[in-house]
Amino acid sequence: MFGIAQAYAPVDQSSDSQPNSSSYDIIQGASSTPSISPILSYSHSRSPHVIDNQSFFPPVAAPSEPHVPTFPHFIKPLSQLIGLDEIFYLNRKNALTTPDLRLRNELLRSYTEYVHPFMPLLEIHDILEAIEGNGNLVSLLVFQRVMFAGAAFVDLRRLKNAGYATRREAREQFFRKARLL
């Protein structure tokens, strides 16, 4: 008794070749649908063997490993509760990137001069000392929010030198980073 074929491939109906006696045809006769023949054929020993290297599914590239970014020395590491998928998503959305040194310093200066005196919500001295390297750490969320707030007052030339066309574009990007975190 023959087993049931487990995988099927479309057969080109334009060829006049006949299947060999060891293959098992599923559909015979005239039909509006193409004939299907098994990829696996059964020999008399009942052991399946592959007669065609054809694959139903195109080869799929292995997903690239999520890149876990390295943060500046003053940023706390991400929580262990955040999965690699979330890290990959945040990285793709640039929420885990920090501005270059020059822009970062300008954004901090703008924050301390224009925002903090009127809304002293943070211990700005702790943040500045952490950046200077006293061993304290700042969460990435707090840091991105400080960057966003400082972007409203930083010199426009600094933003343009960093690649932003307008102040609005810079603020939108810094806001998006903070919101995603």
Coordinates of N, CA and C in Angstrom, one line a residue:
M1 N 0.8 -1.2 0.0 CA 0.0 0.0 0.0 C 0.9 1.2 0.0
F2 N 0.5 2.2 -0.8 CA 1.3 3.4 -0.9 C 0.8 4.4 0.1
G3 N 1.8 5.3 0.7 CA 1.4 6.3 1.6 C 0.9 7.6 0.8
I4 N 0.4 8.6 1.5 CA 0.0 9.8 0.9 C 1.1 10.7 0.7
A5 N 1.3 11.3 -0.4 CA 2.3 12.3 -0.7 C 2.1 13.5 0.2
Q6 N 3.1 14.1 0.8 CA 2.9 15.2 1.8 C 3.2 16.5 1.2
A7 N 3.8 16.7 0.0 CA 4.0 18.0 -0.6 C 3.8 17.8 -2.1
Y8 N 3.2 18.9 -2.6 CA 2.8 18.8 -4.0 C 3.4 20.0 -4.8
A9 N 3.7 19.9 -6.0 CA 4.2 21.0 -6.8 C 3.5 21.0 -8.1
P10 N 3.2 22.2 -8.7 CA 2.5 22.3 -9.9 C 3.3 21.7 -11.0
V11 N 2.7 21.1 -12.0 CA 3.3 20.4 -13.1 C 3.1 21.3 -14.3
D12 N 4.1 21.5 -15.1 CA 4.0 22.2 -16.4 C 3.3 21.4 -17.4
Q13 N 2.1 21.8 -17.8 CA 1.2 21.0 -18.7 C 1.7 21.1 -20.1
S14 N 2.6 22.0 -20.4 CA 3.1 22.1 -21.8 C 4.0 21.0 -22.2
S15 N 4.6 20.2 -21.2 CA 5.5 19.2 -21.6 C 4.7 17.9 -21.8
D16 N 5.1 17.1 -22.7 CA 4.5 15.8 -23.1 C 5.0 14.7 -22.4
S17 N 5.9 14.9 -21.4 CA 6.6 13.8 -20.7 C 5.6 13.1 -19.8
Q18 N 5.7 11.8 -19.7 CA 4.9 11.0 -18.9 C 5.6 10.8 -17.5
P19 N 4.9 10.7 -16.5 CA 5.5 10.5 -15.2 C 6.0 9.0 -15.2
N20 N 7.1 8.8 -14.4 CA 7.5 7.4 -14.4 C 6.6 6.6 -13.5
S21 N 6.8 5.3 -13.5 CA 5.9 4.4 -12.8 C 6.0 4.5 -11.3
S22 N 7.1 5.1 -10.8 CA 7.2 5.1 -9.3 C 6.6 6.4 -8.7
S23 N 6.2 7.4 -9.6 CA 5.6 8.6 -9.0 C 4.1 8.4 -9.0
Y24 N 3.5 9.1 -8.1 CA 2.1 8.9 -7.8 C 1.4 10.2 -8.3
D25 N 0.6 10.2 -9.4 CA -0.1 11.4 -9.8 C -1.4 11.6 -9.0
I26 N -1.6 12.8 -8.6 CA -2.7 13.1 -7.8 C -3.9 13.4 -8.7
I27 N -3.8 14.2 -9.7 CA -4.9 14.6 -10.6 C -4.5 14.1 -12.0
Q28 N -5.5 13.4 -12.6 CA -5.3 12.9 -13.9 C -6.5 13.4 -14.8
G29 N -6.2 13.5 -16.0 CA -7.3 13.9 -16.9 C -7.3 15.4 -17.2
A30 N -8.2 15.8 -18.1 CA -8.3 17.2 -18.5 C -9.0 17.9 -17.4
S31 N -8.5 19.1 -17.0 CA -9.0 19.9 -16.0 C -8.6 21.3 -16.3
S32 N -9.4 22.3 -15.8 CA -9.1 23.7 -16.0 C -8.0 24.1 -15.0
T33 N -7.8 23.3 -14.0 CA -6.7 23.7 -13.0 C -5.5 22.9 -13.4
P34 N -4.3 23.4 -13.1 CA -3.1 22.7 -13.5 C -3.0 21.4 -12.7
S35 N -2.4 20.4 -13.2 CA -2.1 19.2 -12.6 C -1.1 19.3 -11.4
I36 N -1.2 18.5 -10.5 CA -0.3 18.6 -9.3 C 0.3 17.2 -9.2
S37 N 1.6 17.2 -9.1 CA 2.3 15.9 -8.9 C 3.1 16.1 -7.6
P38 N 3.3 15.0 -6.9 CA 4.0 15.0 -5.7 C 5.5 15.3 -5.8
I39 N 6.0 16.0 -4.9 CA 7.5 16.2 -4.9 C 8.1 14.9 -4.3
L40 N 7.4 14.3 -3.3 CA 7.9 13.1 -2.8 C 7.3 11.9 -3.6
S41 N 8.1 11.0 -3.9 CA 7.7 9.8 -4.6 C 7.9 8.6 -3.8
Y42 N 7.1 7.6 -3.9 CA 7.2 6.5 -3.1 C 7.7 5.3 -3.9
S43 N 8.8 4.7 -3.5 CA 9.3 3.5 -4.2 C 8.6 2.3 -3.5
H44 N 9.0 1.2 -4.1 CA 8.4 0.0 -3.6 C 8.8 -0.3 -2.1
S45 N 9.9 0.3 -1.7 CA 10.4 0.0 -0.4 C 9.6 0.9 0.6
R46 N 8.7 1.7 0.2 CA 7.9 2.6 1.0 C 8.7 3.7 1.7
S47 N 9.9 4.0 1.3 CA 10.6 5.1 1.9 C 10.6 6.3 0.9
P48 N 10.1 7.4 1.4 CA 10.0 8.6 0.5 C 11.4 9.1 0.2
H49 N 11.5 9.6 -1.0 CA 12.8 10.3 -1.4 C 12.4 11.5 -2.3
V50 N 13.2 12.5 -2.2 CA 12.9 13.7 -2.9 C 13.4 13.6 -4.4
I51 N 12.4 13.8 -5.3 CA 12.8 13.7 -6.7 C 13.0 15.1 -7.3
D52 N 12.8 16.1 -6.6 CA 12.9 17.5 -7.1 C 13.4 18.4 -6.0
N53 N 14.3 19.2 -6.3 CA 14.8 20.2 -5.3 C 14.0 21.4 -5.3
Q54 N 12.8 21.4 -5.9 CA 12.0 22.6 -5.9 C 11.4 22.9 -4.5
S55 N 11.3 24.1 -4.2 CA 10.8 24.5 -2.9 C 9.5 25.3 -3.1
F56 N 8.6 25.1 -2.2 CA 7.3 25.9 -2.3 C 7.6 27.3 -1.8
F57 N 8.4 27.5 -0.9 CA 8.7 28.8 -0.2 C 10.0 29.3 -0.6
P58 N 10.1 30.6 -1.0 CA 11.4 31.1 -1.4 C 12.3 31.2 -0.1
P59 N 13.5 31.1 -0.3 CA 14.4 31.2 0.9 C 14.2 32.5 1.6
V60 N 14.1 32.4 2.9 CA 13.9 33.6 3.7 C 15.2 33.9 4.4
A61 N 15.6 35.1 4.3 CA 16.9 35.5 5.0 C 16.6 35.5 6.5
A62 N 17.5 35.1 7.3 CA 17.4 35.1 8.7 C 17.3 36.5 9.2
P63 N 16.4 36.8 10.1 CA 16.3 38.2 10.6 C 17.6 38.6 11.2
S64 N 17.9 39.8 10.9 CA 19.2 40.3 11.5 C 19.0 40.5 13.0
E65 N 20.0 40.3 13.7 CA 19.9 40.5 15.2 C 19.7 41.9 15.5
P66 N 18.8 42.2 16.4 CA 18.6 43.6 16.8 C 19.9 44.2 17.4
H67 N 20.3 45.3 16.9 CA 21.5 46.0 17.4 C 21.2 46.7 18.7
V68 N 21.8 46.3 19.7 CA 21.6 47.0 21.0 C 22.7 48.1 21.1
P69 N 22.2 49.3 21.0 CA 23.2 50.4 21.0 C 23.9 50.6 22.3
T70 N 25.1 51.2 22.2 CA 25.9 51.6 23.3 C 25.5 53.0 23.7
F71 N 25.3 53.3 24.9 CA 25.0 54.6 25.3 C 26.2 55.3 25.9
P72 N 26.1 56.7 26.0 CA 27.2 57.4 26.7 C 27.3 56.9 28.1
H73 N 28.4 57.2 28.8 CA 28.7 56.7 30.1 C 27.7 57.1 31.2
F74 N 27.0 58.2 30.9 CA 26.1 58.7 32.0 C 24.6 58.2 31.8
I75 N 24.3 57.4 30.8 CA 23.0 56.9 30.6 C 22.8 55.6 31.2
K76 N 21.7 55.4 32.0 CA 21.4 54.1 32.6 C 21.2 53.1 31.5
P77 N 21.6 51.8 31.7 CA 21.3 50.8 30.8 C 19.8 50.5 30.7
L78 N 19.3 50.0 29.6 CA 17.9 49.7 29.5 C 17.5 48.6 30.4
S79 N 16.3 48.6 30.8 CA 15.8 47.6 31.7 C 15.9 46.2 31.1
Q80 N 16.1 45.2 32.0 CA 16.1 43.8 31.5 C 14.7 43.4 31.1
L81 N 13.7 44.1 31.5 CA 12.3 43.7 31.1 C 12.0 44.1 29.6
I82 N 12.8 44.9 29.0 CA 12.6 45.3 27.6 C 13.2 44.2 26.7
G83 N 12.3 43.6 25.9 CA 12.7 42.5 25.0 C 13.5 43.0 23.8
L84 N 14.1 42.1 23.1 CA 14.9 42.4 21.9 C 14.1 43.0 20.8
D85 N 12.8 42.6 20.7 CA 11.9 43.1 19.7 C 11.7 44.6 20.0
E86 N 11.5 45.0 21.2 CA 11.2 46.4 21.6 C 12.5 47.2 21.4
I87 N 13.6 46.7 21.7 CA 14.9 47.4 21.5 C 15.1 47.6 20.0
F88 N 14.8 46.6 19.2 CA 14.9 46.7 17.8 C 14.0 47.8 17.2
Y89 N 12.8 47.8 17.7 CA 11.8 48.8 17.3 C 12.2 50.2 17.7
L90 N 12.6 50.4 18.9 CA 13.1 51.7 19.4 C 14.3 52.2 18.6
N91 N 15.2 51.3 18.3 CA 16.4 51.6 17.6 C 16.1 52.0 16.2
R92 N 15.1 51.3 15.5 CA 14.7 51.6 14.2 C 14.1 53.0 14.1
K93 N 13.4 53.4 15.2 CA 12.7 54.7 15.3 C 13.7 55.8 15.8
N94 N 14.9 55.5 16.0 CA 16.0 56.4 16.5 C 15.7 56.9 17.9
A95 N 14.9 56.2 18.7 CA 14.6 56.7 20.0 C 15.8 56.4 20.9
L96 N 16.7 55.6 20.5 CA 17.9 55.2 21.4 C 19.1 56.0 21.0
T97 N 19.0 56.9 20.1 CA 20.2 57.7 19.7 C 20.3 59.0 20.5
T98 N 21.5 59.5 20.7 CA 21.7 60.7 21.4 C 22.4 61.7 20.5
P99 N 22.2 63.0 20.7 CA 22.9 63.9 19.8 C 24.4 63.9 20.0
D100 N 25.1 64.4 19.0 CA 26.5 64.5 19.1 C 26.9 65.5 20.2
L101 N 28.2 65.4 20.6 CA 28.6 66.2 21.8 C 28.3 67.7 21.7
R102 N 28.6 68.3 20.6 CA 28.4 69.7 20.4 C 27.0 70.1 20.6
L103 N 26.1 69.4 19.9 CA 24.6 69.7 20.0 C 24.1 69.4 21.4
R104 N 24.6 68.3 21.9 CA 24.1 67.9 23.3 C 24.4 69.0 24.3
N105 N 25.7 69.6 24.2 CA 26.0 70.6 25.1 C 25.2 71.9 24.9
E106 N 24.9 72.2 23.7 CA 24.1 73.4 23.4 C 22.6 73.2 23.9
L107 N 22.1 72.0 23.7 CA 20.8 71.7 24.2 C 20.7 71.8 25.7
L108 N 21.7 71.2 26.4 CA 21.8 71.3 27.8 C 21.9 72.8 28.3
R109 N 22.7 73.5 27.6 CA 22.9 75.0 28.0 C 21.5 75.7 27.8
S110 N 20.8 75.4 26.7 CA 19.5 76.1 26.5 C 18.5 75.7 27.5
Y111 N 18.5 74.4 27.9 CA 17.6 73.9 28.9 C 17.9 74.6 30.2
T112 N 19.1 74.6 30.6 CA 19.5 75.2 32.0 C 19.2 76.7 32.0
E113 N 19.4 77.4 30.9 CA 19.2 78.9 30.8 C 17.7 79.3 30.7
Y114 N 16.9 78.5 29.9 CA 15.6 79.0 29.5 C 14.4 78.2 30.0
V115 N 14.7 76.9 30.3 CA 13.6 76.1 30.8 C 13.6 75.8 32.3
H116 N 14.7 75.4 32.8 CA 14.9 75.0 34.2 C 14.5 76.2 35.2
P117 N 15.0 77.4 34.9 CA 14.6 78.5 35.9 C 13.1 78.7 36.1
F118 N 12.3 78.4 35.0 CA 10.9 78.6 35.1 C 10.1 77.3 35.5
M119 N 10.7 76.1 35.2 CA 10.1 74.9 35.6 C 11.2 73.9 36.2
P120 N 11.5 74.1 37.4 CA 12.6 73.3 38.0 C 12.1 71.9 38.4
L121 N 11.7 71.1 37.4 CA 11.2 69.8 37.7 C 12.3 68.8 38.0
L122 N 13.4 69.0 37.5 CA 14.5 68.0 37.6 C 15.6 68.6 38.5
E123 N 16.4 67.7 39.0 CA 17.7 68.1 39.7 C 18.7 68.3 38.6
I124 N 18.8 69.4 38.0 CA 19.7 69.6 36.9 C 21.1 69.5 37.3
H125 N 21.5 69.8 38.5 CA 22.9 69.6 38.9 C 23.3 68.1 38.9
D126 N 22.3 67.2 39.3 CA 22.6 65.8 39.3 C 22.9 65.3 37.8
I127 N 22.1 65.9 36.9 CA 22.2 65.5 35.5 C 23.5 66.0 35.0
L128 N 23.9 67.2 35.3 CA 25.1 67.8 34.8 C 26.3 67.1 35.4
E129 N 26.3 66.7 36.7 CA 27.4 66.0 37.3 C 27.5 64.6 36.7
A130 N 26.4 63.9 36.4 CA 26.4 62.6 35.8 C 27.1 62.7 34.4
I131 N 26.8 63.7 33.7 CA 27.5 63.9 32.4 C 29.0 64.2 32.5
E132 N 29.3 64.9 33.6 CA 30.7 65.2 33.8 C 31.5 63.9 34.3
G133 N 30.8 62.9 34.7 CA 31.4 61.6 35.0 C 31.6 61.3 36.5
N134 N 30.6 61.8 37.4 CA 30.8 61.5 38.8 C 30.2 60.1 39.2
G135 N 29.8 59.3 38.2 CA 29.3 58.0 38.5 C 27.8 57.9 38.5
N136 N 27.1 59.0 38.7 CA 25.6 58.9 38.6 C 25.2 58.6 37.2
L137 N 24.0 58.1 37.1 CA 23.4 57.8 35.8 C 22.1 58.5 35.6
V138 N 21.8 58.8 34.4 CA 20.5 59.4 34.0 C 19.7 58.5 33.1
S139 N 18.4 58.4 33.3 CA 17.6 57.6 32.4 C 17.6 58.2 31.0
L140 N 17.5 57.3 30.1 CA 17.4 57.8 28.7 C 16.2 58.7 28.5
L141 N 15.1 58.3 29.1 CA 13.8 59.0 29.0 C 14.0 60.5 29.5
V142 N 14.6 60.7 30.7 CA 14.8 62.0 31.2 C 15.8 62.8 30.3
F143 N 16.8 62.1 29.8 CA 17.8 62.8 28.9 C 17.1 63.3 27.6
Q144 N 16.3 62.4 27.0 CA 15.7 62.8 25.7 C 14.7 63.9 26.0
R145 N 14.0 63.9 27.1 CA 13.1 65.0 27.4 C 13.8 66.4 27.6
V146 N 15.0 66.3 28.2 CA 15.8 67.5 28.4 C 16.2 68.0 27.0
M147 N 16.6 67.1 26.1 CA 17.0 67.5 24.8 C 15.9 68.1 24.0
F148 N 14.7 67.6 24.2 CA 13.5 68.1 23.5 C 13.2 69.5 24.0
A149 N 13.2 69.7 25.3 CA 12.9 71.0 25.9 C 14.0 72.1 25.5
G150 N 15.2 71.7 25.5 CA 16.3 72.6 25.1 C 16.2 73.0 23.6
A151 N 15.6 72.1 22.8 CA 15.6 72.4 21.3 C 14.7 73.6 21.0
A152 N 13.9 74.0 21.9 CA 13.0 75.2 21.6 C 13.8 76.5 21.7
F153 N 15.0 76.4 22.3 CA 15.7 77.7 22.6 C 17.1 77.7 22.0
V154 N 17.6 76.6 21.5 CA 19.0 76.5 21.0 C 19.1 77.4 19.7
D155 N 20.3 77.9 19.5 CA 20.5 78.6 18.3 C 20.2 77.8 17.0
L156 N 19.5 78.3 16.1 CA 19.0 77.6 14.9 C 20.2 77.1 14.1
R157 N 21.3 77.9 14.1 CA 22.5 77.5 13.3 C 23.0 76.2 13.8
R158 N 23.0 76.0 15.2 CA 23.4 74.7 15.7 C 22.6 73.5 15.2
L159 N 21.3 73.8 15.2 CA 20.4 72.7 14.7 C 20.6 72.4 13.2
K160 N 20.8 73.4 12.4 CA 21.1 73.2 11.0 C 22.4 72.5 10.8
N161 N 23.4 72.9 11.6 CA 24.7 72.2 11.5 C 24.6 70.7 11.9
A162 N 23.6 70.4 12.7 CA 23.4 69.0 13.1 C 22.5 68.2 12.1
G163 N 22.0 68.9 11.0 CA 21.3 68.3 10.0 C 19.8 68.5 10.0
Y164 N 19.3 69.3 10.9 CA 17.9 69.7 10.9 C 17.6 70.9 10.0
A165 N 16.6 70.8 9.2 CA 16.2 71.9 8.3 C 15.6 73.0 9.1
T166 N 14.8 72.7 10.0 CA 14.1 73.8 10.8 C 14.1 73.4 12.3
R167 N 13.8 74.4 13.1 CA 13.6 74.1 14.5 C 12.5 73.2 14.8
R168 N 11.4 73.4 14.0 CA 10.2 72.5 14.2 C 10.6 71.0 13.9
E169 N 11.4 70.8 12.8 CA 11.8 69.4 12.5 C 12.6 68.8 13.7
A170 N 13.5 69.6 14.2 CA 14.3 69.1 15.4 C 13.5 68.8 16.6
R171 N 12.5 69.7 16.9 CA 11.7 69.5 18.0 C 10.8 68.3 17.8
E172 N 10.3 68.1 16.6 CA 9.4 66.9 16.4 C 10.2 65.7 16.6
Q173 N 11.5 65.6 16.1 CA 12.3 64.4 16.2 C 12.6 64.1 17.7
F174 N 13.0 65.2 18.4 CA 13.3 65.0 19.9 C 12.0 64.6 20.6
F175 N 10.9 65.2 20.3 CA 9.6 64.8 20.9 C 9.3 63.3 20.6
R176 N 9.4 62.9 19.4 CA 9.1 61.5 19.0 C 10.0 60.6 19.8
K177 N 11.3 60.9 20.0 CA 12.2 60.0 20.8 C 11.7 59.9 22.2
A178 N 11.4 61.0 22.8 CA 10.9 61.0 24.2 C 9.6 60.3 24.3
R179 N 8.7 60.5 23.4 CA 7.4 59.9 23.5 C 7.5 58.3 23.3
L180 N 8.3 57.9 22.5 CA 8.5 56.4 22.3 C 9.1 55.7 23.5
L181 N 9.9 56.5 24.3 CA 10.4 55.8 25.5 C 9.4 55.8 26.6

